[in-house]
Amino acid sequence: MEVEIRQAVDKTLAQTDADQWVARIDQDPAAIGEHVLQHLDASVRSTLEKSTRGQLTNGLLHLKGVFDAATGLPDSPKGFAPLPICLPVNAARLTVLAVNQLLGHAPVSYGSENDGHLFVNLVAMPGQGRSAEKSTKGMRGHTDAVSFPFPGQQDSRHPRIAPSPDAVCLAALRNPDDIATMVIPLRQILSRLDEADIEQLKKDQFLITCQGTFKDGTIAVLGDAHQVEDVSVLLSRGVNDFWVRFSHSNVAPSYTAPEATEQALVKVAQACEEVAHPIVLGAGDIVILDNRTMLHGRSEVGKEVGGNARWLLRSYGLASDNIPKTAFHEGSSFKLWP
Ligand SMILES: [Fe+2]
């Protein structure tokens, strides 16, 4: 699978008009993913669609050595943006866009996080501020954009708010110390809970505040840092089939919730620690995580900034069917509201 995707990306980058395609990433990213896939035979493409989708059903798709992260890689950047322009960053972005296209996911960002950049650097940042501190610490299990609705649901106060992403896409440019990304399958969390805990988590009795990266952006668009009251942590999808939204620091019982609610959250947090397992992204790897059934976190990153420090790119995917047309910022084909 990796070989075919890598060849398609390499062919795209070897075209004489490659620069123009790369420049279009920030205008019409879905079209670029499709352009890369045009380099595959129809039968190869359909096999890749089946296998990528099949693997993501289990929560996680890990493609190893799927792009060239070595040729001409500059020092690691020191902030979410900008992306240093170089061959490995272009290869990483094209690969993520191609894989999104295979999965039927639209590449998306949120205008209220990191200025709506489609791809951001995940790196250790210098300085004393909150995001600098957070950038080097370990991170406990969570889903991304935790306060935004599940697809098919609406935010009660701001109905235009787009759903949280279906998938979190990570591409590793550098990871010299093999810092682990921690993954926590919802299935394994639930197996450690009682029926009564699960019942509590299904009820609309939680208060969820947005994560730090969304704070300033949602204040700018909505007037306040986004939060929702009286929503559930689990959404039932069928027999023993759930979606989850969770973060240790952003999910709490509503003011009126019974005590059992708090206990259920404590058990989820405990289960997260027990079942978290590490995956290591090597340079040139891509991981797509199902943001509804697989929580993620990471080990401590270490203090090195710039130079040879760990450097991932992150982007999001959302099933095209899950995106209401009004969810995009005006004039953008990928930036979701708020
Ligand atoms: Fe995250």
CSV table of C-alpha atoms and ligand atoms in Angstrom, one decimal:
chain,number,residue,atom,x,y,z
A,1,MET,CA,0.0,0.0,0.0
A,2,GLU,CA,2.8,2.4,1.0
A,3,VAL,CA,4.7,1.8,-2.3
A,4,GLU,CA,1.8,2.7,-4.6
A,5,ILE,CA,0.9,5.8,-2.7
A,6,ARG,CA,4.5,6.9,-2.5
A,7,GLN,CA,4.9,6.4,-6.3
A,8,ALA,CA,1.8,8.5,-7.0
A,9,VAL,CA,3.1,11.3,-4.9
A,10,ASP,CA,6.6,11.1,-6.4
A,11,LYS,CA,5.1,11.3,-9.9
A,12,THR,CA,3.1,14.3,-9.0
A,13,LEU,CA,6.2,16.1,-7.6
A,14,ALA,CA,8.3,15.2,-10.6
A,15,GLN,CA,5.8,16.9,-13.0
A,16,THR,CA,7.0,20.1,-14.6
A,17,ASP,CA,4.1,22.0,-13.2
A,18,ALA,CA,4.5,20.4,-9.7
A,19,ASP,CA,4.9,23.9,-8.1
A,20,GLN,CA,1.5,25.0,-9.4
A,21,TRP,CA,-0.1,21.9,-7.9
A,22,VAL,CA,1.6,22.5,-4.5
A,23,ALA,CA,0.6,26.2,-4.6
A,24,ARG,CA,-3.1,25.0,-5.0
A,25,ILE,CA,-3.0,23.1,-1.7
A,26,ASP,CA,-4.3,26.2,0.1
A,27,GLN,CA,-7.0,26.8,-2.4
A,28,ASP,CA,-8.5,23.4,-3.2
A,29,PRO,CA,-6.9,20.7,-1.2
A,30,ALA,CA,-9.4,18.0,-2.1
A,31,ALA,CA,-8.6,18.5,-5.8
A,32,ILE,CA,-4.9,18.0,-5.1
A,33,GLY,CA,-5.6,14.7,-3.4
A,34,GLU,CA,-7.6,13.6,-6.4
A,35,HIS,CA,-4.8,14.8,-8.7
A,36,VAL,CA,-2.3,12.6,-6.9
A,37,LEU,CA,-4.6,9.6,-7.2
A,38,GLN,CA,-4.9,10.1,-10.9
A,39,HIS,CA,-1.5,8.5,-11.2
A,40,LEU,CA,-2.9,5.2,-10.0
A,41,ASP,CA,-4.5,2.5,-12.1
A,42,ALA,CA,-8.2,2.2,-11.4
A,43,SER,CA,-7.8,-1.3,-9.9
A,44,VAL,CA,-4.9,-0.3,-7.7
A,45,ARG,CA,-6.9,2.7,-6.5
A,46,SER,CA,-9.9,0.6,-5.6
A,47,THR,CA,-7.8,-1.9,-3.7
A,48,LEU,CA,-6.2,1.0,-1.8
A,49,GLU,CA,-9.6,2.5,-1.0
A,50,LYS,CA,-10.7,-0.8,0.5
A,51,SER,CA,-7.6,-1.5,2.5
A,52,THR,CA,-7.3,2.1,3.9
A,53,ARG,CA,-10.9,2.2,4.9
A,54,GLY,CA,-10.8,-1.3,6.3
A,55,GLN,CA,-7.9,-0.4,8.6
A,56,LEU,CA,-9.4,2.8,9.7
A,57,THR,CA,-12.5,0.9,10.8
A,58,ASN,CA,-10.2,-0.5,13.6
A,59,GLY,CA,-9.4,3.0,14.7
A,60,LEU,CA,-6.1,3.6,13.1
A,61,LEU,CA,-4.2,3.6,9.8
A,62,HIS,CA,-0.4,3.6,10.0
A,63,LEU,CA,1.5,3.9,6.7
A,64,LYS,CA,5.2,3.4,7.3
A,65,GLY,CA,7.8,5.2,5.1
A,66,VAL,CA,5.1,6.4,2.8
A,67,PHE,CA,6.9,9.7,1.9
A,68,ASP,CA,10.5,10.9,1.6
A,69,ALA,CA,11.2,12.9,4.7
A,70,ALA,CA,15.0,13.0,4.2
A,71,THR,CA,15.8,14.9,1.1
A,72,GLY,CA,16.4,18.6,1.9
A,73,LEU,CA,14.8,18.7,5.3
A,74,PRO,CA,15.5,22.1,7.0
A,75,ASP,CA,15.7,22.7,10.8
A,76,SER,CA,12.5,22.0,12.7
A,77,PRO,CA,10.2,25.1,12.9
A,78,LYS,CA,9.3,26.6,16.3
A,79,GLY,CA,5.6,27.3,16.0
A,80,PHE,CA,2.3,25.9,14.5
A,81,ALA,CA,2.9,28.1,11.4
A,82,PRO,CA,4.3,28.8,8.9
A,83,LEU,CA,5.3,25.5,7.3
A,84,PRO,CA,8.9,25.6,6.0
A,85,ILE,CA,8.6,25.1,2.3
A,86,CYS,CA,10.7,22.1,1.2
A,87,LEU,CA,10.3,18.8,-0.6
A,88,PRO,CA,9.5,16.6,2.5
A,89,VAL,CA,6.7,19.0,3.6
A,90,ASN,CA,5.3,19.0,0.1
A,91,ALA,CA,5.5,15.2,0.0
A,92,ALA,CA,3.9,14.9,3.4
A,93,ARG,CA,1.0,17.2,2.5
A,94,LEU,CA,0.3,15.5,-0.9
A,95,THR,CA,0.4,12.1,0.8
A,96,VAL,CA,-2.1,13.1,3.5
A,97,LEU,CA,-4.4,14.7,0.9
A,98,ALA,CA,-4.2,11.6,-1.3
A,99,VAL,CA,-5.0,9.3,1.7
A,100,ASN,CA,-7.9,11.6,2.7
A,101,GLN,CA,-9.3,11.2,-0.8
A,102,LEU,CA,-8.9,7.4,-0.6
A,103,LEU,CA,-10.9,7.4,2.7
A,104,GLY,CA,-13.6,9.7,1.3
A,105,HIS,CA,-12.6,12.4,3.8
A,106,ALA,CA,-12.6,16.1,2.9
A,107,PRO,CA,-9.4,17.8,4.2
A,108,VAL,CA,-10.6,20.4,6.7
A,109,SER,CA,-9.4,22.9,9.3
A,110,TYR,CA,-11.3,25.2,11.7
A,111,GLY,CA,-11.0,28.9,11.3
A,112,SER,CA,-10.9,29.2,15.1
A,113,GLU,CA,-7.8,27.0,15.6
A,114,ASN,CA,-4.3,28.1,14.5
A,115,ASP,CA,-5.8,30.8,12.1
A,116,GLY,CA,-7.4,28.0,10.1
A,117,HIS,CA,-4.2,26.6,8.6
A,118,LEU,CA,-4.9,23.3,6.9
A,119,PHE,CA,-1.6,21.9,8.1
A,120,VAL,CA,0.2,22.9,11.2
A,121,ASN,CA,3.6,22.0,12.7
A,122,LEU,CA,3.5,20.0,15.9
A,123,VAL,CA,6.8,20.9,17.5
A,124,ALA,CA,8.3,22.0,20.8
A,125,MET,CA,7.9,25.8,21.0
A,126,PRO,CA,10.2,28.3,22.8
A,127,GLY,CA,9.1,30.7,25.5
A,128,GLN,CA,7.0,30.6,28.7
A,129,GLY,CA,3.4,30.9,27.5
A,130,ARG,CA,0.7,28.2,27.8
A,131,SER,CA,1.1,26.8,24.3
A,132,ALA,CA,4.9,26.7,24.6
A,133,GLU,CA,4.6,24.8,27.9
A,134,LYS,CA,2.0,22.4,26.5
A,135,SER,CA,4.1,21.8,23.4
A,136,THR,CA,6.8,19.9,25.4
A,137,LYS,CA,4.6,18.1,27.9
A,138,GLY,CA,3.0,14.7,27.6
A,139,MET,CA,-0.7,14.8,26.6
A,140,ARG,CA,-3.4,12.6,28.1
A,141,GLY,CA,-6.0,10.8,26.0
A,142,HIS,CA,-8.4,13.0,24.2
A,143,THR,CA,-10.4,13.5,21.0
A,144,ASP,CA,-9.7,16.7,19.0
A,145,ALA,CA,-12.1,19.7,18.8
A,146,VAL,CA,-13.9,18.1,21.7
A,147,SER,CA,-16.5,20.8,22.2
A,148,PHE,CA,-17.8,20.7,18.6
A,149,PRO,CA,-20.8,18.5,17.8
A,150,PHE,CA,-20.9,14.9,16.5
A,151,PRO,CA,-22.0,14.8,12.9
A,152,GLY,CA,-25.7,15.0,12.6
A,153,GLN,CA,-26.0,17.0,15.9
A,154,GLN,CA,-26.2,20.7,16.2
A,155,ASP,CA,-24.7,23.1,18.7
A,156,SER,CA,-27.6,24.5,20.6
A,157,ARG,CA,-26.4,28.1,20.7
A,158,HIS,CA,-24.5,28.3,17.5
A,159,PRO,CA,-26.1,25.9,15.0
A,160,ARG,CA,-23.5,26.8,12.3
A,161,ILE,CA,-20.6,25.2,14.2
A,162,ALA,CA,-19.2,22.4,12.1
A,163,PRO,CA,-18.8,18.8,13.5
A,164,SER,CA,-15.5,17.8,15.0
A,165,PRO,CA,-13.2,16.0,12.6
A,166,ASP,CA,-13.8,12.3,11.8
A,167,ALA,CA,-10.0,11.8,11.5
A,168,VAL,CA,-6.8,13.3,12.8
A,169,CYS,CA,-3.9,13.0,10.3
A,170,LEU,CA,-0.3,13.0,11.5
A,171,ALA,CA,2.8,13.0,9.2
A,172,ALA,CA,6.2,12.6,10.8
A,173,LEU,CA,9.1,14.7,9.4
A,174,ARG,CA,11.4,14.0,12.3
A,175,ASN,CA,11.2,11.9,15.5
A,176,PRO,CA,14.8,11.3,16.5
A,177,ASP,CA,14.0,10.1,20.1
A,178,ASP,CA,11.1,7.9,19.0
A,179,ILE,CA,8.6,9.9,21.1
A,180,ALA,CA,5.5,7.8,21.2
A,181,THR,CA,2.0,8.9,20.1
A,182,MET,CA,-0.3,7.2,22.6
A,183,VAL,CA,-3.5,5.6,21.3
A,184,ILE,CA,-6.5,4.5,23.3
A,185,PRO,CA,-9.2,2.4,21.6
A,186,LEU,CA,-12.7,3.3,22.9
A,187,ARG,CA,-13.6,-0.4,22.8
A,188,GLN,CA,-11.0,-1.1,25.4
A,189,ILE,CA,-12.1,1.8,27.6
A,190,LEU,CA,-15.7,0.6,27.5
A,191,SER,CA,-14.7,-3.0,28.4
A,192,ARG,CA,-13.5,-1.6,31.7
A,193,LEU,CA,-16.7,0.2,32.6
A,194,ASP,CA,-20.0,-1.1,34.1
A,195,GLU,CA,-23.2,-0.9,32.2
A,196,ALA,CA,-24.3,1.8,34.7
A,197,ASP,CA,-21.2,4.0,33.8
A,198,ILE,CA,-21.9,3.7,30.1
A,199,GLU,CA,-25.6,4.7,30.7
A,200,GLN,CA,-24.3,7.9,32.5
A,201,LEU,CA,-21.9,8.7,29.7
A,202,LYS,CA,-24.8,8.5,27.1
A,203,LYS,CA,-26.9,11.1,28.9
A,204,ASP,CA,-26.9,14.8,28.0
A,205,GLN,CA,-25.4,15.9,31.4
A,206,PHE,CA,-21.8,17.0,30.6
A,207,LEU,CA,-20.2,20.4,30.3
A,208,ILE,CA,-17.5,20.5,27.6
A,209,THR,CA,-15.1,23.4,27.1
A,210,CYS,CA,-13.0,23.9,24.0
A,211,GLN,CA,-9.4,23.0,24.0
A,212,GLY,CA,-6.7,25.6,24.4
A,213,THR,CA,-5.9,25.8,20.7
A,214,PHE,CA,-9.5,26.9,20.0
A,215,LYS,CA,-9.8,29.4,22.8
A,216,ASP,CA,-8.8,32.7,21.2
A,217,GLY,CA,-10.2,31.7,17.8
A,218,THR,CA,-13.7,30.9,19.2
A,219,ILE,CA,-13.6,34.1,21.3
A,220,ALA,CA,-12.9,36.1,18.1
A,221,VAL,CA,-15.8,34.4,16.1
A,222,LEU,CA,-18.4,33.6,18.8
A,223,GLY,CA,-17.7,36.2,21.4
A,224,ASP,CA,-16.8,33.6,24.1
A,225,ALA,CA,-14.5,30.6,24.4
A,226,HIS,CA,-16.7,27.8,23.0
A,227,GLN,CA,-18.4,25.5,25.5
A,228,VAL,CA,-21.5,23.3,25.5
A,229,GLU,CA,-23.7,22.3,28.3
A,230,ASP,CA,-25.9,19.2,28.7
A,231,VAL,CA,-24.3,17.1,26.0
A,232,SER,CA,-23.2,13.4,26.1
A,233,VAL,CA,-19.7,11.9,26.1
A,234,LEU,CA,-20.9,8.8,24.2
A,235,LEU,CA,-23.2,8.7,21.3
A,236,SER,CA,-24.9,5.4,20.7
A,237,ARG,CA,-24.6,4.2,17.1
A,238,GLY,CA,-26.0,0.7,17.4
A,239,VAL,CA,-25.5,-2.4,19.6
A,240,ASN,CA,-22.2,-1.9,21.4
A,241,ASP,CA,-21.2,0.7,18.9
A,242,PHE,CA,-20.4,4.2,20.2
A,243,TRP,CA,-18.8,7.5,19.2
A,244,VAL,CA,-16.9,9.3,21.9
A,245,ARG,CA,-15.7,12.9,22.7
A,246,PHE,CA,-13.4,13.2,25.7
A,247,SER,CA,-10.6,15.2,27.2
A,248,HIS,CA,-9.4,14.9,30.8
A,249,SER,CA,-9.3,18.7,31.4
A,250,ASN,CA,-12.3,19.8,29.2
A,251,VAL,CA,-15.1,17.5,30.1
A,252,ALA,CA,-16.9,17.8,33.4
A,253,PRO,CA,-20.4,16.9,34.8
A,254,SER,CA,-23.1,19.5,34.3
A,255,TYR,CA,-24.0,21.5,37.4
A,256,THR,CA,-27.2,19.4,37.8
A,257,ALA,CA,-25.7,16.0,37.0
A,258,PRO,CA,-25.8,13.2,39.7
A,259,GLU,CA,-22.7,12.1,41.5
A,260,ALA,CA,-22.5,8.9,39.3
A,261,THR,CA,-21.5,11.1,36.4
A,262,GLU,CA,-18.3,12.2,38.1
A,263,GLN,CA,-17.6,8.6,38.9
A,264,ALA,CA,-18.1,7.5,35.3
A,265,LEU,CA,-15.6,10.2,34.1
A,266,VAL,CA,-13.0,9.1,36.7
A,267,LYS,CA,-13.3,5.5,35.5
A,268,VAL,CA,-12.9,6.7,31.9
A,269,ALA,CA,-9.7,8.5,32.9
A,270,GLN,CA,-8.4,5.5,34.8
A,271,ALA,CA,-9.2,3.2,31.8
A,272,CYS,CA,-7.3,5.6,29.5
A,273,GLU,CA,-4.2,5.1,31.6
A,274,GLU,CA,-4.6,1.4,31.7
A,275,VAL,CA,-5.1,0.7,28.0
A,276,ALA,CA,-3.1,3.4,26.3
A,277,HIS,CA,-0.5,1.9,24.1
A,278,PRO,CA,2.4,3.6,22.2
A,279,ILE,CA,2.9,3.9,18.5
A,280,VAL,CA,6.0,5.4,17.2
A,281,LEU,CA,5.9,7.5,14.0
A,282,GLY,CA,9.2,7.3,12.2
A,283,ALA,CA,10.2,10.0,9.7
A,284,GLY,CA,8.2,9.4,6.6
A,285,ASP,CA,5.2,7.8,8.4
A,286,ILE,CA,1.6,8.9,8.3
A,287,VAL,CA,-1.0,8.0,10.9
A,288,ILE,CA,-4.7,8.6,10.5
A,289,LEU,CA,-6.7,8.2,13.7
A,290,ASP,CA,-10.4,7.8,14.0
A,291,ASN,CA,-11.4,10.7,16.2
A,292,ARG,CA,-14.7,9.1,17.2
A,293,THR,CA,-13.4,5.7,18.4
A,294,MET,CA,-9.7,6.2,19.2
A,295,LEU,CA,-8.4,8.7,21.7
A,296,HIS,CA,-4.9,9.9,21.4
A,297,GLY,CA,-2.2,11.6,23.4
A,298,ARG,CA,1.6,11.5,23.6
A,299,SER,CA,4.6,11.0,25.8
A,300,GLU,CA,6.7,13.9,27.0
A,301,VAL,CA,8.5,15.5,24.0
A,302,GLY,CA,11.6,17.0,25.6
A,303,LYS,CA,12.9,20.5,25.6
A,304,GLU,CA,14.8,20.7,22.3
A,305,VAL,CA,13.4,23.4,20.1
A,306,GLY,CA,14.2,23.9,16.4
A,307,GLY,CA,17.2,22.0,15.0
A,308,ASN,CA,16.7,18.3,15.1
A,309,ALA,CA,13.6,18.4,17.4
A,310,ARG,CA,10.6,16.2,16.8
A,311,TRP,CA,8.4,17.6,14.0
A,312,LEU,CA,5.0,16.3,12.9
A,313,LEU,CA,2.4,17.9,10.6
A,314,ARG,CA,-1.2,17.7,11.7
A,315,SER,CA,-4.3,18.0,9.6
A,316,TYR,CA,-8.0,16.9,9.9
A,317,GLY,CA,-10.4,14.9,7.7
A,318,LEU,CA,-14.2,14.9,7.8
A,319,ALA,CA,-16.3,12.6,5.7
A,320,SER,CA,-17.7,14.7,2.9
A,321,ASP,CA,-21.2,13.5,3.8
A,322,ASN,CA,-20.9,14.9,7.3
A,323,ILE,CA,-20.3,18.5,6.2
A,324,PRO,CA,-23.3,20.9,5.9
A,325,LYS,CA,-22.6,23.4,3.2
A,326,THR,CA,-23.1,26.3,5.6
A,327,ALA,CA,-20.2,24.9,7.7
A,328,PHE,CA,-17.5,26.5,5.6
A,329,HIS,CA,-16.1,30.0,6.1
A,330,GLU,CA,-17.0,32.1,3.1
A,331,GLY,CA,-14.6,31.9,0.3
A,332,SER,CA,-12.8,28.7,1.6
A,333,SER,CA,-13.1,25.2,0.4
A,334,PHE,CA,-11.7,23.7,3.6
A,335,LYS,CA,-11.9,26.1,6.5
A,336,LEU,CA,-14.8,25.2,8.8
A,337,TRP,CA,-16.8,27.5,11.0
A,338,PRO,CA,-16.1,28.8,13.6
B,1,FE,FE,-5.0,16.0,19.7
